[in-house]
Amino acid sequence: MAKKLRVGILFGGRSGEHEVSLLSAASILKAFDRSKFDVVPIGITKEGRWLAAGAADDLLSGNGRLEIAASAAAEVNLRAGDPRSTPGAKLLHEGIPTLMAPEPAKAAGGTALDVVFPVLHGTFGEDGTIQGLFELAGIAYVGSGVLGSAVGMDKDAMKRMFAQSGLPIVKHVTLLRSEWEKSPKKSIAKIESKLKYPVFVKPANLGSSVGISKAHDRKELAPALTLASKYDRKIVIEEGVGGKKGKARELEVAVLGNDDPKASVVGEIIPGKEFYDYEAKYLCEGSVPVIPAKLTKTEAKKIRTMAVEAFKACDLAGLARVDFLMEPGGKRRIYLNEVNTLPGFTQISMYPKLWEATGLSYKDLITKLIELALERQGEKERNSYSYGE
Ligand SMILES: Nc1ncnc2c1ncn2[C@@H]1O[C@H](COP(=O)(O)OP(=O)(O)O)[C@@H](O)[C@H]1O
Ligand SMILES: [Mg+2]
């Protein structure tokens, strides 16, 4: 029998989406094909401590023994977020290799991981930072690389990539926090000269609708800008799709692959609130998924094609959920909203559900993602790094 691959499942993390990550990881751990893989859970606490073995299980189950377990031998010496942290060199030479990089781990008597699946959402998980660590450790990992992850997290950079590829995006303005703080009047004039109310005000780098508001008029604009500027130094302001009376339709496509990615059927979320804000996403039961979305054949085809183009435009890999906004009523104009490089992954999340509706089961989807991670690592290993090598 072929040797089983060892897959590290990384979950939790320091982002606001820590809890969502725990749910995703619990689903993934349950569904993993154990005939093909040995699974190693690795938890990251909200404070940034890395936990292996029993302590990771405790994090997942919300067990109160977490802190005690964390101080035990299972704790890996990684405190990336702590200003008094071990220096970067120590982090790379002691922390990561024990868990991941093949040779040092073997030398230390441990068993190396073949692949890592970062089941992390948002800051420090989906934004290219941890992907950089995997690159340095030379380990295969699920999902997009440093560039794709960073672009997929930054709503301003992402729009530039979409526009460059001729993909339709909503009218928007990007402001720096420093601009807003220094010249509020000028900032408002700039926004009003380019956009019509209502507008959506967003921190450029975040997710789960945190810090996002819909400003219906000038009175609501200033507080919206101040709120968004709490979360990022860059603020994106967009014209609201649907205008004053309507509500945008929210369409989503799951994309899977590396150089030749494929798109799932199109799904739709009908939010239980005025827009798909944090509460509508996680706290109220009123948001309804519709798969497949009610669209004409031509519309669905166009959206799936655009989803693949968006994936390529941002140089993504492995997986991404690509989200669109559609004008309600008769116009039905379609805009690309964003890509999510590590979308929610519970068994009832949109990404796996879209694949299920397209004919790929949750379990097979996970196996496919591991295969894609290995394929991409193989591609990387073909590269030379110096002249004449
Ligand atoms: N330009 C827009 N027009 C209409 N609705 C929008 C617009 N931008 C955002 N929204 C609403 O806000 C939600 C969150 O915005 P989004 O850009 O997807 O941020 P996040 O990355 O936090 O999911 C969307 O799902 C949608 O309901
Ligand atoms: Mg979104």
Short mmCIF file of C-alpha atoms and ligand atoms in Angstrom, two decimals:
data_model
loop_
_atom_site.label_atom_id
_atom_site.label_comp_id
_atom_site.label_asym_id
_atom_site.label_seq_id
_atom_site.Cartn_x
_atom_site.Cartn_y
_atom_site.Cartn_z
CA MET A 1 0.00 0.00 0.00
CA ALA A 2 1.23 3.49 -0.81
CA LYS A 3 2.45 5.54 2.12
CA LYS A 4 -0.27 7.72 3.58
CA LEU A 5 0.28 11.44 3.25
CA ARG A 6 0.47 13.46 6.47
CA VAL A 7 -1.72 16.51 6.28
CA GLY A 8 -1.57 19.30 8.85
CA ILE A 9 -4.88 21.07 9.39
CA LEU A 10 -4.22 24.56 10.67
CA PHE A 11 -7.15 26.33 12.30
CA GLY A 12 -8.22 29.11 14.65
CA GLY A 13 -5.87 32.01 14.22
CA ARG A 14 -5.68 35.63 15.23
CA SER A 15 -8.38 37.04 12.96
CA GLY A 16 -11.93 38.09 13.78
CA GLU A 17 -12.99 34.94 11.96
CA HIS A 18 -11.34 32.62 14.51
CA GLU A 19 -14.64 30.97 15.47
CA VAL A 20 -15.70 30.47 11.85
CA SER A 21 -12.37 28.75 11.28
CA LEU A 22 -13.01 26.34 14.16
CA LEU A 23 -16.33 25.36 12.59
CA SER A 24 -14.74 24.88 9.16
CA ALA A 25 -11.91 22.79 10.61
CA ALA A 26 -14.26 20.58 12.63
CA SER A 27 -16.19 19.75 9.45
CA ILE A 28 -13.02 19.11 7.45
CA LEU A 29 -11.46 16.88 10.12
CA LYS A 30 -14.61 14.79 10.22
CA ALA A 31 -14.78 14.30 6.47
CA PHE A 32 -11.11 13.64 5.65
CA ASP A 33 -10.47 10.44 3.75
CA ARG A 34 -8.45 8.56 6.40
CA SER A 35 -7.67 5.75 3.99
CA LYS A 36 -5.48 8.21 2.07
CA PHE A 37 -4.32 10.65 4.72
CA ASP A 38 -3.02 10.88 8.26
CA VAL A 39 -4.38 14.07 9.71
CA VAL A 40 -2.53 16.27 12.20
CA PRO A 41 -4.61 19.05 13.77
CA ILE A 42 -2.67 22.22 14.58
CA GLY A 43 -4.51 24.99 16.39
CA ILE A 44 -3.62 28.66 16.63
CA THR A 45 -5.10 30.54 19.58
CA LYS A 46 -6.55 34.04 19.25
CA GLU A 47 -3.33 35.30 20.83
CA GLY A 48 -1.25 33.57 18.17
CA ARG A 49 0.08 30.54 20.05
CA TRP A 50 0.48 27.39 18.01
CA LEU A 51 -0.84 24.20 19.57
CA ALA A 52 -0.35 20.65 18.44
CA ALA A 53 -1.85 17.31 19.39
CA GLY A 54 -4.23 17.26 22.38
CA ALA A 55 -4.13 21.01 22.91
CA ALA A 56 -5.30 21.57 19.33
CA ASP A 57 -8.25 19.25 19.92
CA ASP A 58 -9.13 21.24 23.01
CA LEU A 59 -9.13 24.46 21.02
CA LEU A 60 -11.47 22.89 18.51
CA SER A 61 -13.92 21.66 21.10
CA GLY A 62 -13.74 24.88 23.12
CA ASN A 63 -12.47 22.84 26.04
CA GLY A 64 -11.51 24.77 29.17
CA ARG A 65 -8.30 22.79 29.59
CA LEU A 66 -6.86 24.76 26.73
CA GLU A 67 -4.62 27.02 28.77
CA ILE A 68 -3.19 24.16 30.81
CA ALA A 69 -2.62 22.10 27.71
CA ALA A 70 -1.08 25.09 26.01
CA SER A 71 1.62 25.36 28.58
CA ALA A 72 2.45 21.69 28.25
CA ALA A 73 4.89 20.19 25.83
CA ALA A 74 2.37 20.33 23.04
CA GLU A 75 2.88 24.05 22.70
CA VAL A 76 5.06 24.90 19.79
CA ASN A 77 7.31 27.84 20.30
CA LEU A 78 5.62 30.29 17.98
CA ARG A 79 4.42 33.62 19.20
CA ALA A 80 4.39 35.55 15.98
CA GLY A 81 2.03 38.23 17.23
CA ASP A 82 3.78 38.97 20.49
CA PRO A 83 6.14 41.93 20.31
CA ARG A 84 8.37 40.16 22.83
CA SER A 85 8.26 37.14 20.59
CA THR A 86 11.08 34.87 19.75
CA PRO A 87 13.00 36.40 16.86
CA GLY A 88 12.08 35.42 13.32
CA ALA A 89 15.11 33.18 13.07
CA LYS A 90 14.07 31.12 16.04
CA LEU A 91 10.56 30.92 14.70
CA LEU A 92 11.75 29.50 11.44
CA HIS A 93 14.48 27.26 12.77
CA GLU A 94 12.68 25.77 15.72
CA GLY A 95 8.96 26.27 15.38
CA ILE A 96 7.98 25.67 11.80
CA PRO A 97 10.51 22.97 10.95
CA THR A 98 9.45 20.75 13.83
CA LEU A 99 5.95 20.83 12.49
CA MET A 100 6.52 21.03 8.81
CA ALA A 101 9.80 21.16 6.98
CA PRO A 102 10.85 17.61 6.17
CA GLU A 103 14.53 17.34 7.02
CA PRO A 104 14.82 19.19 10.34
CA ALA A 105 11.66 17.51 11.57
CA LYS A 106 13.03 14.08 10.79
CA ALA A 107 16.37 14.97 12.34
CA ALA A 108 14.52 16.03 15.47
CA GLY A 109 12.86 12.63 15.61
CA GLY A 110 9.48 13.96 14.53
CA THR A 111 7.50 13.10 11.45
CA ALA A 112 7.24 15.69 8.72
CA LEU A 113 4.02 16.90 7.23
CA ASP A 114 3.55 16.47 3.48
CA VAL A 115 0.92 19.18 3.07
CA VAL A 116 -0.65 21.91 5.17
CA PHE A 117 -4.28 22.94 4.83
CA PRO A 118 -4.64 26.40 6.35
CA VAL A 119 -8.28 26.44 7.38
CA LEU A 120 -7.88 30.04 8.44
CA HIS A 121 -10.05 32.95 7.41
CA GLY A 122 -9.18 36.63 7.28
CA THR A 123 -6.15 38.44 8.66
CA PHE A 124 -2.94 36.39 9.11
CA GLY A 125 -4.53 33.34 7.47
CA GLU A 126 -6.02 34.37 4.18
CA ASP A 127 -3.85 37.40 3.43
CA GLY A 128 -0.54 35.90 2.34
CA THR A 129 1.29 36.19 5.65
CA ILE A 130 1.12 32.55 6.70
CA GLN A 131 1.52 31.51 3.07
CA GLY A 132 4.92 33.29 3.21
CA LEU A 133 5.87 31.11 6.13
CA PHE A 134 4.94 27.96 4.20
CA GLU A 135 7.06 29.17 1.28
CA LEU A 136 10.04 29.65 3.57
CA ALA A 137 9.51 26.22 5.07
CA GLY A 138 9.27 24.71 1.56
CA ILE A 139 6.06 22.86 2.25
CA ALA A 140 3.06 22.21 0.01
CA TYR A 141 -0.09 24.02 1.12
CA VAL A 142 -3.71 24.27 0.06
CA GLY A 143 -4.85 27.44 -1.66
CA SER A 144 -3.39 30.57 -3.14
CA GLY A 145 0.20 31.74 -2.79
CA VAL A 146 1.49 34.93 -1.23
CA LEU A 147 0.49 37.25 -4.07
CA GLY A 148 -2.95 35.78 -4.73
CA SER A 149 -3.80 35.67 -1.05
CA ALA A 150 -2.71 39.26 -0.47
CA VAL A 151 -4.56 40.55 -3.51
CA GLY A 152 -7.65 38.55 -2.57
CA MET A 153 -7.66 40.25 0.83
CA ASP A 154 -7.22 43.82 -0.40
CA LYS A 155 -10.40 45.20 -1.97
CA ASP A 156 -8.49 48.08 -3.57
CA ALA A 157 -5.73 45.97 -5.15
CA MET A 158 -8.28 43.34 -6.18
CA LYS A 159 -10.34 45.89 -8.11
CA ARG A 160 -7.23 47.01 -9.98
CA MET A 161 -6.60 43.41 -11.06
CA PHE A 162 -10.23 42.97 -12.15
CA ALA A 163 -10.23 46.25 -14.09
CA GLN A 164 -6.97 45.35 -15.79
CA SER A 165 -8.59 42.13 -17.03
CA GLY A 166 -11.65 43.99 -18.30
CA LEU A 167 -13.95 42.57 -15.61
CA PRO A 168 -16.92 44.74 -14.55
CA ILE A 169 -16.60 46.39 -11.12
CA VAL A 170 -18.73 49.00 -9.36
CA LYS A 171 -17.74 52.67 -9.34
CA HIS A 172 -15.54 53.30 -6.34
CA VAL A 173 -13.11 55.63 -4.61
CA THR A 174 -10.15 54.58 -2.44
CA LEU A 175 -9.12 56.87 0.42
CA LEU A 176 -6.28 56.63 2.88
CA ARG A 177 -7.13 56.95 6.55
CA SER A 178 -4.62 59.79 6.77
CA GLU A 179 -6.45 61.66 3.98
CA TRP A 180 -9.78 61.24 5.74
CA GLU A 181 -8.35 62.39 9.07
CA LYS A 182 -6.48 65.38 7.65
CA SER A 183 -9.13 66.66 5.23
CA PRO A 184 -12.61 65.33 5.95
CA LYS A 185 -14.38 67.96 3.86
CA LYS A 186 -12.21 67.34 0.82
CA SER A 187 -12.64 63.58 1.25
CA ILE A 188 -16.42 63.87 1.28
CA ALA A 189 -16.36 66.18 -1.75
CA LYS A 190 -14.19 63.65 -3.61
CA ILE A 191 -16.59 60.82 -2.85
CA GLU A 192 -19.70 62.83 -3.74
CA SER A 193 -18.21 64.04 -7.02
CA LYS A 194 -17.74 60.44 -8.16
CA LEU A 195 -20.48 58.40 -6.53
CA LYS A 196 -24.23 58.54 -5.92
CA TYR A 197 -25.79 57.54 -2.58
CA PRO A 198 -26.23 54.99 -1.15
CA VAL A 199 -22.57 54.04 -0.88
CA PHE A 200 -20.87 51.14 0.87
CA VAL A 201 -17.87 52.06 3.00
CA LYS A 202 -15.37 49.29 3.69
CA PRO A 203 -11.96 48.78 5.24
CA ALA A 204 -9.85 47.54 2.30
CA ASN A 205 -8.41 44.56 4.17
CA LEU A 206 -10.89 42.58 6.22
CA GLY A 207 -13.78 40.18 5.82
CA SER A 208 -17.07 38.98 7.25
CA SER A 209 -18.48 42.48 6.65
CA VAL A 210 -16.66 43.78 9.74
CA GLY A 211 -16.37 47.59 9.61
CA ILE A 212 -18.64 47.85 6.56
CA SER A 213 -21.60 50.27 6.49
CA LYS A 214 -24.15 51.40 4.00
CA ALA A 215 -24.33 55.20 4.00
CA HIS A 216 -27.63 56.44 2.61
CA ASP A 217 -26.69 60.15 2.71
CA ARG A 218 -24.01 62.63 3.73
CA LYS A 219 -25.05 62.45 7.37
CA GLU A 220 -24.23 58.75 7.46
CA LEU A 221 -21.03 59.02 5.44
CA ALA A 222 -18.70 60.55 8.06
CA PRO A 223 -19.42 57.95 10.78
CA ALA A 224 -19.08 55.19 8.18
CA LEU A 225 -15.64 56.48 7.17
CA THR A 226 -14.55 56.79 10.78
CA LEU A 227 -15.70 53.24 11.52
CA ALA A 228 -13.92 51.74 8.48
CA SER A 229 -10.74 53.65 9.34
CA LYS A 230 -10.60 51.83 12.68
CA TYR A 231 -9.83 48.63 10.80
CA ASP A 232 -7.46 49.61 8.01
CA ARG A 233 -5.32 52.43 6.69
CA LYS A 234 -7.13 52.15 3.36
CA ILE A 235 -10.86 52.66 2.87
CA VAL A 236 -12.86 51.66 -0.19
CA ILE A 237 -16.12 53.48 -0.92
CA GLU A 238 -18.43 51.96 -3.54
CA GLU A 239 -21.63 52.99 -5.21
CA GLY A 240 -24.42 50.74 -3.95
CA VAL A 241 -25.71 48.26 -6.52
CA GLY A 242 -29.51 48.49 -6.57
CA GLY A 243 -29.57 52.22 -5.86
CA LYS A 244 -31.85 53.92 -3.36
CA LYS A 245 -34.73 51.46 -3.39
CA GLY A 246 -33.37 48.14 -4.58
CA LYS A 247 -31.19 45.50 -2.97
CA ALA A 248 -28.36 43.87 -4.92
CA ARG A 249 -28.65 40.15 -5.68
CA GLU A 250 -25.69 38.24 -4.25
CA LEU A 251 -24.37 35.53 -6.55
CA GLU A 252 -21.50 33.21 -5.72
CA VAL A 253 -19.41 30.72 -7.70
CA ALA A 254 -16.92 28.17 -6.38
CA VAL A 255 -13.71 27.88 -8.41
CA LEU A 256 -11.31 24.93 -8.11
CA GLY A 257 -7.99 24.24 -9.82
CA ASN A 258 -4.54 25.65 -10.46
CA ASP A 259 -3.58 26.71 -13.98
CA ASP A 260 -6.81 25.42 -15.51
CA PRO A 261 -9.47 26.25 -12.91
CA LYS A 262 -13.10 25.16 -13.19
CA ALA A 263 -16.26 26.91 -12.01
CA SER A 264 -19.20 25.38 -10.15
CA VAL A 265 -22.84 26.18 -10.77
CA VAL A 266 -23.91 29.66 -9.59
CA GLY A 267 -25.54 30.04 -6.17
CA GLU A 268 -27.40 32.94 -4.60
CA ILE A 269 -27.62 34.17 -1.02
CA ILE A 270 -30.76 36.00 -0.04
CA PRO A 271 -29.70 37.97 3.05
CA GLY A 272 -32.17 38.31 5.88
CA LYS A 273 -31.20 41.96 6.31
CA GLU A 274 -30.76 45.12 4.22
CA PHE A 275 -27.38 43.80 3.17
CA TYR A 276 -25.22 40.78 3.95
CA ASP A 277 -23.64 42.26 7.08
CA TYR A 278 -21.93 40.45 9.96
CA GLU A 279 -25.24 39.70 11.69
CA ALA A 280 -26.85 38.36 8.54
CA LYS A 281 -23.81 36.14 7.97
CA TYR A 282 -23.43 34.60 11.42
CA LEU A 283 -26.07 35.67 13.88
CA CYS A 284 -29.50 35.62 12.27
CA GLU A 285 -31.09 32.63 10.67
CA GLY A 286 -32.83 34.61 7.95
CA SER A 287 -30.24 34.32 5.15
CA VAL A 288 -31.23 31.74 2.56
CA PRO A 289 -28.96 30.03 0.00
CA VAL A 290 -30.47 29.17 -3.38
CA ILE A 291 -28.56 26.64 -5.54
CA PRO A 292 -28.60 26.99 -8.47
CA ALA A 293 -29.49 30.68 -8.59
CA LYS A 294 -32.48 31.69 -10.69
CA LEU A 295 -30.76 33.03 -13.78
CA THR A 296 -31.03 32.62 -17.53
CA LYS A 297 -28.63 30.12 -19.10
CA THR A 298 -26.73 32.99 -20.71
CA GLU A 299 -26.36 34.84 -17.41
CA ALA A 300 -25.16 31.75 -15.57
CA LYS A 301 -22.62 30.99 -18.28
CA LYS A 302 -21.33 34.54 -18.28
CA ILE A 303 -20.96 34.55 -14.49
CA ARG A 304 -19.09 31.22 -14.45
CA THR A 305 -16.73 32.46 -17.15
CA MET A 306 -16.10 35.68 -15.23
CA ALA A 307 -15.44 33.70 -12.04
CA VAL A 308 -12.63 31.79 -13.77
CA GLU A 309 -11.26 35.03 -15.24
CA ALA A 310 -11.28 36.68 -11.82
CA PHE A 311 -9.39 33.68 -10.37
CA LYS A 312 -6.76 34.01 -13.06
CA ALA A 313 -6.61 37.81 -12.83
CA CYS A 314 -5.57 37.59 -9.17
CA ASP A 315 -3.16 34.68 -9.77
CA LEU A 316 -5.09 32.39 -7.41
CA ALA A 317 -4.55 28.68 -6.84
CA GLY A 318 -6.46 25.76 -5.38
CA LEU A 319 -9.75 27.28 -4.42
CA ALA A 320 -11.68 30.53 -4.26
CA ARG A 321 -15.26 31.62 -3.91
CA VAL A 322 -15.98 34.40 -6.37
CA ASP A 323 -18.81 36.77 -5.39
CA PHE A 324 -20.91 38.94 -7.67
CA LEU A 325 -23.51 41.66 -7.19
CA MET A 326 -26.39 41.90 -9.65
CA GLU A 327 -28.75 44.81 -10.18
CA PRO A 328 -32.26 43.83 -9.15
CA GLY A 329 -35.31 44.34 -11.36
CA GLY A 330 -35.10 44.58 -15.11
CA LYS A 331 -31.53 45.76 -15.60
CA ARG A 332 -29.74 42.72 -14.19
CA ARG A 333 -26.29 44.20 -14.73
CA ILE A 334 -23.59 42.03 -13.17
CA TYR A 335 -20.56 43.27 -11.20
CA LEU A 336 -17.69 41.36 -9.76
CA ASN A 337 -17.58 42.04 -6.02
CA GLU A 338 -14.70 40.02 -4.59
CA VAL A 339 -12.76 36.78 -4.41
CA ASN A 340 -12.40 34.87 -1.13
CA THR A 341 -9.31 32.69 -1.17
CA LEU A 342 -10.19 30.67 1.95
CA PRO A 343 -13.97 30.72 2.05
CA GLY A 344 -16.09 29.22 4.83
CA PHE A 345 -15.76 25.45 4.65
CA THR A 346 -18.32 23.83 6.92
CA GLN A 347 -20.44 21.17 5.30
CA ILE A 348 -23.23 23.73 4.91
CA SER A 349 -21.02 26.57 3.64
CA MET A 350 -21.61 27.88 0.15
CA TYR A 351 -18.26 26.77 -1.31
CA PRO A 352 -18.63 23.01 -0.67
CA LYS A 353 -22.38 23.16 -1.32
CA LEU A 354 -21.79 24.64 -4.76
CA TRP A 355 -19.41 21.80 -5.57
CA GLU A 356 -21.84 19.23 -4.26
CA ALA A 357 -24.49 20.66 -6.60
CA THR A 358 -21.95 20.42 -9.42
CA GLY A 359 -21.25 16.74 -8.68
CA LEU A 360 -18.24 16.74 -6.33
CA SER A 361 -18.79 15.49 -2.76
CA TYR A 362 -17.36 17.23 0.31
CA LYS A 363 -14.92 14.39 0.94
CA ASP A 364 -13.70 14.27 -2.68
CA LEU A 365 -13.38 18.05 -2.72
CA ILE A 366 -10.95 17.89 0.22
CA THR A 367 -8.90 15.17 -1.50
CA LYS A 368 -8.82 17.26 -4.69
CA LEU A 369 -7.52 20.28 -2.75
CA ILE A 370 -4.66 18.24 -1.32
CA GLU A 371 -3.80 16.96 -4.81
CA LEU A 372 -3.81 20.51 -6.15
CA ALA A 373 -1.48 21.63 -3.34
CA LEU A 374 0.99 18.88 -4.24
CA GLU A 375 0.72 19.70 -7.95
CA ARG A 376 1.53 23.33 -7.26
CA GLN A 377 4.46 22.44 -5.03
CA GLY A 378 5.74 20.21 -7.86
CA GLU A 379 5.51 23.18 -10.23
CA LYS A 380 7.50 25.32 -7.80
CA GLU A 381 10.18 22.70 -7.42
CA ARG A 382 10.82 22.90 -11.16
CA ASN A 383 12.06 26.48 -10.80
CA SER A 384 15.74 27.32 -10.67
CA TYR A 385 16.69 30.23 -8.47
CA SER A 386 20.08 31.19 -9.83
CA TYR A 387 21.73 31.88 -13.13
CA GLY A 388 23.01 28.81 -14.93
CA GLU A 389 21.59 26.29 -12.45
N1 LIG B 1 -21.34 48.02 -3.90
C1 LIG B 1 -22.25 47.33 -3.21
N2 LIG B 1 -23.57 47.39 -3.56
C2 LIG B 1 -24.50 46.67 -2.87
N3 LIG B 1 -24.23 45.90 -1.81
C3 LIG B 1 -22.95 45.81 -1.41
C4 LIG B 1 -21.89 46.51 -2.10
N4 LIG B 1 -20.74 46.22 -1.50
C5 LIG B 1 -21.04 45.40 -0.47
N5 LIG B 1 -22.36 45.15 -0.40
C6 LIG B 1 -23.03 44.32 0.62
O1 LIG B 1 -22.15 44.17 1.74
C7 LIG B 1 -21.75 42.79 1.89
C8 LIG B 1 -20.30 42.71 2.35
O2 LIG B 1 -19.44 43.33 1.42
P1 LIG B 1 -18.16 42.59 0.84
O3 LIG B 1 -17.49 43.52 -0.08
O4 LIG B 1 -18.57 41.29 0.27
O5 LIG B 1 -17.25 42.42 2.13
P2 LIG B 1 -16.70 41.13 2.91
O6 LIG B 1 -15.33 40.90 2.37
O7 LIG B 1 -16.65 41.56 4.33
O8 LIG B 1 -17.62 39.99 2.63
C9 LIG B 1 -22.03 42.18 0.53
O9 LIG B 1 -22.22 40.79 0.63
C10 LIG B 1 -23.30 42.93 0.12
O10 LIG B 1 -24.43 42.46 0.84
MG MG B 2 -18.27 39.29 0.84
#
